[in-house]
Amino acid sequence: MNDIIKRKIILDCDPGHDDAIAILLAAGNPSIDLLAITTVGGNAGVTHTTRNALQVCEVANIPHVPVYRGCSDPLVRKGETAAEIHGESGMEGPVLPEPTRSAEKEHAVDYIVRTLLASEGDITLVAVGPLTNIAMAMRKDAAILPKIKEIVIMGGGTFGNWTPAAEFNIYVDAEAAKVVFDSGVPIVMMGLDLTHQASATGEVAEQIAQIDTPAGRLVNDLLIFFRKTYQDMFDIADPPVHDVCCIAYCIDPTVVECKHYRVDIETKGELTYGMTLVDRHNVTGLAPNVQFAYKLDHSKFWGLVKDALAAL
Ligand code: BDR
Ligand code: CA
């Protein structure tokens, strides 16, 4: 039997309903080697997002995957949460088991720096919350830059969801996003243009409701809550599970189609703070820095998610 070559990832997240599903997909797919989960303040404060991550790990039955608590606040601005979408705790809806362990003592930023420096350049960073931890790690020791295989980011897009111009993750810490997008490290960007195609349609939700495993039941509960808040806040009937796109790409890059574009981050605009400027026609003449995902294979994507949930 051939050994699968697993893709090593560190998942930096702020669970978060879609973050939780991303953790479950990473845990339940045999081609992912989930080295660690690092948490950041975003959808809720970092105390909540860390606890949520630990609770999802219980359901996923991954006691060997350490959880490192990261930055509570953005680099420059005051933190902002998304209680309107995810509830006060960041993951309202399901009843979750108490964590049977705590987060590691080491800070997430120190863990990221230490692990990358000791690596052979084969680790992918998957960042599905504000980019504070990743930017801090880059600033702490620039020697990590050539060690990062790729950064797969959920953030930005050619339209906003937190302001008319900006997507939530980039808006919360645009200064951090600027550090990361200007770093020269290969970036794959799953912005709203792509993630809004990852909709949990009624048909998908019905199929997930039939998956009678702890993970299947958790995602069913997550989607019930997420569907309601997306309907109430955005008038979107089928909620998009943004963050999951990043893990699906790590499992099978053909699940998305990308174009190589220049993307810059706005940090000064009065109305456009946190906007990602996607230079589709290379009007700036600047070298492209981002693989911009624009098309999702919906059926392949949900196939990966359903398989993982059934396996957990
Ligand atoms: C992003 O913001 C968060 O609310 C979600 O978890 C996702 O990472 C979507 O804009
Ligand atoms: Ca998130």
CSV table of C-alpha atoms and ligand atoms in Angstrom, one decimal:
chain,number,residue,atom,x,y,z
A,1,MET,CA,0.0,0.0,0.0
A,2,ASN,CA,1.3,3.5,-0.9
A,3,ASP,CA,1.9,5.8,2.0
A,4,ILE,CA,0.0,9.1,1.6
A,5,ILE,CA,2.2,12.1,1.6
A,6,LYS,CA,0.5,14.3,4.2
A,7,ARG,CA,0.4,18.1,4.0
A,8,LYS,CA,1.7,19.6,7.2
A,9,ILE,CA,-0.3,22.5,8.4
A,10,ILE,CA,-0.6,24.9,11.3
A,11,LEU,CA,-4.2,26.2,11.5
A,12,ASP,CA,-4.5,29.7,12.9
A,13,CYS,CA,-8.2,30.4,13.7
A,14,ASP,CA,-10.8,32.2,15.7
A,15,PRO,CA,-13.6,29.6,16.2
A,16,GLY,CA,-16.2,30.6,14.9
A,17,HIS,CA,-18.7,28.3,13.3
A,18,ASP,CA,-16.9,28.0,9.9
A,19,ASP,CA,-13.5,27.7,11.7
A,20,ALA,CA,-14.9,24.8,13.7
A,21,ILE,CA,-15.9,23.0,10.4
A,22,ALA,CA,-12.4,23.8,9.1
A,23,ILE,CA,-10.9,22.0,12.2
A,24,LEU,CA,-13.1,19.0,11.6
A,25,LEU,CA,-12.2,18.8,7.9
A,26,ALA,CA,-8.5,19.0,8.8
A,27,ALA,CA,-8.9,16.3,11.5
A,28,GLY,CA,-11.0,14.0,9.4
A,29,ASN,CA,-9.0,13.9,6.1
A,30,PRO,CA,-6.1,11.5,5.9
A,31,SER,CA,-4.0,13.8,3.7
A,32,ILE,CA,-3.7,16.5,6.3
A,33,ASP,CA,-1.1,16.4,9.1
A,34,LEU,CA,-2.5,19.0,11.5
A,35,LEU,CA,0.5,20.0,13.5
A,36,ALA,CA,-1.2,22.4,15.8
A,37,ILE,CA,-4.1,24.8,16.2
A,38,THR,CA,-3.3,28.4,17.1
A,39,THR,CA,-5.9,30.8,18.2
A,40,VAL,CA,-6.5,34.5,17.9
A,41,GLY,CA,-9.0,37.1,18.9
A,42,GLY,CA,-11.5,37.7,16.1
A,43,ASN,CA,-15.1,36.3,16.1
A,44,ALA,CA,-14.9,36.5,19.9
A,45,GLY,CA,-12.1,37.3,22.4
A,46,VAL,CA,-9.2,34.9,22.4
A,47,THR,CA,-10.3,33.3,25.7
A,48,HIS,CA,-13.5,32.2,24.0
A,49,THR,CA,-11.9,31.2,20.7
A,50,THR,CA,-9.3,29.1,22.5
A,51,ARG,CA,-11.9,27.4,24.6
A,52,ASN,CA,-14.0,26.8,21.4
A,53,ALA,CA,-11.0,25.3,19.7
A,54,LEU,CA,-10.4,22.9,22.6
A,55,GLN,CA,-14.1,21.9,22.6
A,56,VAL,CA,-14.0,21.1,18.8
A,57,CYS,CA,-10.9,19.0,19.4
A,58,GLU,CA,-12.8,16.9,21.9
A,59,VAL,CA,-15.5,16.2,19.3
A,60,ALA,CA,-12.9,15.6,16.6
A,61,ASN,CA,-11.1,13.2,19.0
A,62,ILE,CA,-7.6,14.8,18.3
A,63,PRO,CA,-6.0,14.9,21.8
A,64,HIS,CA,-2.5,14.8,20.1
A,65,VAL,CA,-3.0,18.1,18.3
A,66,PRO,CA,-1.8,20.9,20.6
A,67,VAL,CA,-3.7,24.2,20.9
A,68,TYR,CA,-1.7,27.4,21.4
A,69,ARG,CA,-3.4,30.6,22.5
A,70,GLY,CA,-2.3,33.6,20.5
A,71,CYS,CA,-2.9,37.4,20.4
A,72,SER,CA,-5.9,38.9,22.1
A,73,ASP,CA,-5.8,42.2,20.2
A,74,PRO,CA,-4.8,43.6,16.8
A,75,LEU,CA,-1.4,45.1,16.2
A,76,VAL,CA,-2.6,48.7,16.2
A,77,ARG,CA,-6.3,49.2,16.5
A,78,LYS,CA,-8.8,48.1,19.1
A,79,GLY,CA,-10.2,44.6,18.7
A,80,GLU,CA,-13.7,44.0,17.2
A,81,THR,CA,-15.8,40.8,17.4
A,82,ALA,CA,-18.5,39.3,15.3
A,83,ALA,CA,-21.2,38.5,17.9
A,84,GLU,CA,-23.9,39.3,15.3
A,85,ILE,CA,-22.9,36.3,13.3
A,86,HIS,CA,-21.3,33.9,15.8
A,87,GLY,CA,-22.9,34.9,19.1
A,88,GLU,CA,-21.2,36.2,22.2
A,89,SER,CA,-19.0,33.1,22.8
A,90,GLY,CA,-18.0,33.0,19.1
A,91,MET,CA,-19.7,29.6,18.6
A,92,GLU,CA,-23.2,29.8,19.9
A,93,GLY,CA,-25.7,27.1,19.0
A,94,PRO,CA,-24.3,23.6,19.7
A,95,VAL,CA,-23.9,22.1,23.2
A,96,LEU,CA,-20.3,21.2,23.4
A,97,PRO,CA,-18.3,18.9,25.7
A,98,GLU,CA,-16.1,20.5,28.4
A,99,PRO,CA,-12.5,20.5,27.3
A,100,THR,CA,-10.5,17.7,29.0
A,101,ARG,CA,-7.2,19.6,28.6
A,102,SER,CA,-5.9,23.2,28.5
A,103,ALA,CA,-4.1,25.2,25.9
A,104,GLU,CA,-0.3,24.8,25.9
A,105,LYS,CA,1.7,27.2,28.0
A,106,GLU,CA,3.8,28.6,25.1
A,107,HIS,CA,2.3,31.5,23.2
A,108,ALA,CA,1.1,30.8,19.7
A,109,VAL,CA,3.5,33.3,18.1
A,110,ASP,CA,6.5,31.7,19.8
A,111,TYR,CA,5.2,28.2,18.8
A,112,ILE,CA,4.9,29.3,15.1
A,113,VAL,CA,8.4,30.9,15.1
A,114,ARG,CA,10.0,27.9,16.8
A,115,THR,CA,8.3,25.3,14.6
A,116,LEU,CA,9.0,27.0,11.3
A,117,LEU,CA,12.7,27.6,12.2
A,118,ALA,CA,13.1,23.9,13.0
A,119,SER,CA,11.3,22.8,9.9
A,120,GLU,CA,12.5,21.9,6.4
A,121,GLY,CA,10.3,24.5,4.7
A,122,ASP,CA,7.5,22.1,4.4
A,123,ILE,CA,4.8,23.7,6.6
A,124,THR,CA,1.8,25.5,5.3
A,125,LEU,CA,0.2,28.2,7.4
A,126,VAL,CA,-3.6,28.2,7.1
A,127,ALA,CA,-4.9,31.5,8.5
A,128,VAL,CA,-8.7,31.9,8.9
A,129,GLY,CA,-9.0,34.7,11.4
A,130,PRO,CA,-7.4,38.1,11.7
A,131,LEU,CA,-3.7,37.9,10.7
A,132,THR,CA,-2.3,39.2,14.0
A,133,ASN,CA,-0.4,36.0,15.0
A,134,ILE,CA,1.1,35.5,11.6
A,135,ALA,CA,2.2,39.1,11.3
A,136,MET,CA,3.6,39.1,14.8
A,137,ALA,CA,5.6,35.9,14.0
A,138,MET,CA,7.0,37.5,10.9
A,139,ARG,CA,8.0,40.6,12.8
A,140,LYS,CA,9.5,38.5,15.7
A,141,ASP,CA,11.9,36.6,13.5
A,142,ALA,CA,12.1,37.3,9.7
A,143,ALA,CA,14.1,34.1,9.4
A,144,ILE,CA,10.8,32.3,9.3
A,145,LEU,CA,9.8,33.8,5.9
A,146,PRO,CA,11.8,31.5,3.6
A,147,LYS,CA,10.6,28.5,5.8
A,148,ILE,CA,6.9,29.0,5.1
A,149,LYS,CA,5.8,26.8,2.2
A,150,GLU,CA,2.6,28.7,1.6
A,151,ILE,CA,0.1,30.8,3.5
A,152,VAL,CA,-3.5,30.0,2.7
A,153,ILE,CA,-5.7,32.8,3.9
A,154,MET,CA,-9.4,33.3,4.3
A,155,GLY,CA,-9.8,37.1,4.0
A,156,GLY,CA,-10.7,40.0,1.7
A,157,GLY,CA,-12.3,39.9,-1.6
A,158,THR,CA,-13.5,42.4,-4.2
A,159,PHE,CA,-16.4,43.4,-1.9
A,160,GLY,CA,-16.9,43.6,1.8
A,161,ASN,CA,-19.0,42.0,4.5
A,162,TRP,CA,-18.0,44.0,7.5
A,163,THR,CA,-18.0,47.4,5.8
A,164,PRO,CA,-19.0,47.9,2.2
A,165,ALA,CA,-15.3,47.7,1.4
A,166,ALA,CA,-13.8,45.3,3.8
A,167,GLU,CA,-14.1,41.6,4.8
A,168,PHE,CA,-14.1,40.9,8.6
A,169,ASN,CA,-10.7,39.1,9.0
A,170,ILE,CA,-8.8,41.8,7.1
A,171,TYR,CA,-10.8,44.6,8.7
A,172,VAL,CA,-10.1,43.5,12.3
A,173,ASP,CA,-6.3,43.8,11.7
A,174,ALA,CA,-5.5,45.4,8.4
A,175,GLU,CA,-2.0,46.4,9.6
A,176,ALA,CA,-1.3,42.7,10.2
A,177,ALA,CA,-2.7,41.8,6.8
A,178,LYS,CA,-0.4,44.4,5.2
A,179,VAL,CA,2.6,42.8,6.9
A,180,VAL,CA,1.6,39.4,5.6
A,181,PHE,CA,0.6,40.4,2.1
A,182,ASP,CA,3.8,42.4,1.7
A,183,SER,CA,6.0,39.6,3.1
A,184,GLY,CA,6.9,37.9,-0.2
A,185,VAL,CA,5.8,34.5,1.1
A,186,PRO,CA,3.5,32.6,-1.4
A,187,ILE,CA,-0.1,33.4,-0.6
A,188,VAL,CA,-3.3,31.7,-1.7
A,189,MET,CA,-6.3,34.0,-0.9
A,190,MET,CA,-9.8,32.7,-0.4
A,191,GLY,CA,-11.7,35.9,-0.4
A,192,LEU,CA,-15.4,36.4,-0.4
A,193,ASP,CA,-15.6,36.0,-4.2
A,194,LEU,CA,-14.6,32.4,-3.6
A,195,THR,CA,-16.0,31.6,-0.2
A,196,HIS,CA,-19.6,32.8,-1.0
A,197,GLN,CA,-19.6,29.8,-3.4
A,198,ALA,CA,-19.1,27.5,-0.4
A,199,SER,CA,-22.8,27.7,0.5
A,200,ALA,CA,-24.4,25.2,2.8
A,201,THR,CA,-27.5,24.7,0.6
A,202,GLY,CA,-30.6,23.0,1.9
A,203,GLU,CA,-29.6,19.9,0.1
A,204,VAL,CA,-26.1,19.9,1.7
A,205,ALA,CA,-27.6,20.5,5.1
A,206,GLU,CA,-30.0,17.6,4.7
A,207,GLN,CA,-27.1,15.3,3.8
A,208,ILE,CA,-25.1,16.5,6.8
A,209,ALA,CA,-28.1,15.9,9.0
A,210,GLN,CA,-27.9,12.2,8.0
A,211,ILE,CA,-24.3,11.8,9.2
A,212,ASP,CA,-24.7,10.2,12.5
A,213,THR,CA,-21.3,10.8,14.0
A,214,PRO,CA,-20.2,13.3,16.8
A,215,ALA,CA,-18.7,15.6,14.1
A,216,GLY,CA,-21.8,15.3,11.8
A,217,ARG,CA,-24.1,16.2,14.7
A,218,LEU,CA,-21.9,19.1,15.6
A,219,VAL,CA,-21.8,20.5,12.1
A,220,ASN,CA,-25.6,20.1,11.8
A,221,ASP,CA,-26.0,22.2,15.0
A,222,LEU,CA,-23.5,24.8,13.8
A,223,LEU,CA,-25.2,25.2,10.5
A,224,ILE,CA,-28.7,25.7,12.1
A,225,PHE,CA,-27.3,28.7,14.1
A,226,PHE,CA,-25.2,30.0,11.2
A,227,ARG,CA,-28.1,29.8,8.7
A,228,LYS,CA,-30.2,32.0,11.0
A,229,THR,CA,-27.6,34.7,11.6
A,230,TYR,CA,-26.7,34.9,7.9
A,231,GLN,CA,-30.3,35.2,7.0
A,232,ASP,CA,-30.9,37.9,9.6
A,233,MET,CA,-27.8,39.9,9.0
A,234,PHE,CA,-27.0,39.5,5.3
A,235,ASP,CA,-30.3,38.2,3.8
A,236,ILE,CA,-28.3,35.2,2.6
A,237,ALA,CA,-30.4,32.0,2.9
A,238,ASP,CA,-27.5,29.4,2.5
A,239,PRO,CA,-24.6,30.4,4.8
A,240,PRO,CA,-21.1,30.3,3.3
A,241,VAL,CA,-18.6,28.3,5.3
A,242,HIS,CA,-15.7,30.6,4.4
A,243,ASP,CA,-12.8,29.1,6.4
A,244,VAL,CA,-13.4,25.5,5.2
A,245,CYS,CA,-12.3,26.5,1.7
A,246,CYS,CA,-8.7,26.9,2.9
A,247,ILE,CA,-8.5,23.3,4.3
A,248,ALA,CA,-10.2,21.9,1.2
A,249,TYR,CA,-7.6,23.6,-1.0
A,250,CYS,CA,-4.8,22.0,1.1
A,251,ILE,CA,-6.3,18.6,0.6
A,252,ASP,CA,-7.0,19.0,-3.1
A,253,PRO,CA,-5.9,22.3,-4.8
A,254,THR,CA,-8.1,21.4,-7.8
A,255,VAL,CA,-11.2,22.2,-5.7
A,256,VAL,CA,-10.5,25.9,-6.6
A,257,GLU,CA,-9.3,27.8,-9.6
A,258,CYS,CA,-6.9,30.7,-9.1
A,259,LYS,CA,-5.4,33.7,-10.9
A,260,HIS,CA,-2.1,35.4,-10.0
A,261,TYR,CA,-2.8,39.0,-9.0
A,262,ARG,CA,-1.3,41.8,-7.1
A,263,VAL,CA,-3.3,42.4,-3.9
A,264,ASP,CA,-2.6,45.3,-1.6
A,265,ILE,CA,-4.2,46.2,1.8
A,266,GLU,CA,-5.7,49.6,2.5
A,267,THR,CA,-4.8,50.8,6.0
A,268,LYS,CA,-5.5,54.5,5.8
A,269,GLY,CA,-8.8,55.0,4.0
A,270,GLU,CA,-11.5,56.7,6.0
A,271,LEU,CA,-14.2,54.5,4.4
A,272,THR,CA,-12.1,51.8,3.0
A,273,TYR,CA,-9.9,50.6,5.9
A,274,GLY,CA,-9.2,46.9,5.5
A,275,MET,CA,-10.1,46.8,1.8
A,276,THR,CA,-8.1,44.3,-0.4
A,277,LEU,CA,-7.3,46.0,-3.7
A,278,VAL,CA,-7.3,43.2,-6.2
A,279,ASP,CA,-5.4,44.4,-9.3
A,280,ARG,CA,-7.1,42.2,-11.9
A,281,HIS,CA,-5.8,44.1,-14.9
A,282,ASN,CA,-2.3,44.8,-13.4
A,283,VAL,CA,-2.9,48.6,-13.7
A,284,THR,CA,-0.2,49.1,-11.0
A,285,GLY,CA,2.4,47.1,-13.0
A,286,LEU,CA,3.5,45.6,-9.7
A,287,ALA,CA,4.5,41.9,-9.5
A,288,PRO,CA,1.6,39.6,-8.5
A,289,ASN,CA,1.8,38.5,-4.8
A,290,VAL,CA,-1.3,36.4,-4.4
A,291,GLN,CA,-3.0,33.3,-6.0
A,292,PHE,CA,-6.5,34.7,-5.9
A,293,ALA,CA,-9.1,31.9,-5.8
A,294,TYR,CA,-12.2,32.8,-7.8
A,295,LYS,CA,-14.0,29.5,-8.6
A,296,LEU,CA,-15.0,26.6,-6.3
A,297,ASP,CA,-16.1,23.1,-7.3
A,298,HIS,CA,-19.1,23.0,-4.9
A,299,SER,CA,-19.8,19.3,-5.2
A,300,LYS,CA,-16.1,18.3,-4.7
A,301,PHE,CA,-15.8,20.7,-1.8
A,302,TRP,CA,-18.9,19.3,0.1
A,303,GLY,CA,-17.8,15.8,-0.8
A,304,LEU,CA,-14.6,16.3,1.1
A,305,VAL,CA,-16.5,17.8,4.1
A,306,LYS,CA,-19.0,15.0,4.2
A,307,ASP,CA,-16.4,12.3,4.0
A,308,ALA,CA,-14.4,13.8,6.9
A,309,LEU,CA,-17.5,14.2,9.1
A,310,ALA,CA,-18.5,10.6,8.5
A,311,ALA,CA,-14.9,9.5,9.4
A,312,LEU,CA,-15.0,11.3,12.7
B,1,BDR,C1,-14.6,35.4,8.1
B,1,BDR,O1,-15.0,36.1,9.3
B,1,BDR,C2,-15.4,35.3,10.3
B,1,BDR,O2,-16.6,35.7,10.9
B,1,BDR,C3,-15.5,33.9,9.7
B,1,BDR,O3,-15.1,32.9,10.7
B,1,BDR,C4,-14.5,33.9,8.5
B,1,BDR,O4,-13.2,33.6,8.9
B,1,BDR,C5,-15.6,35.7,7.0
B,1,BDR,O5,-15.6,37.0,6.7
B,2,CA,CA,-12.7,32.6,11.1
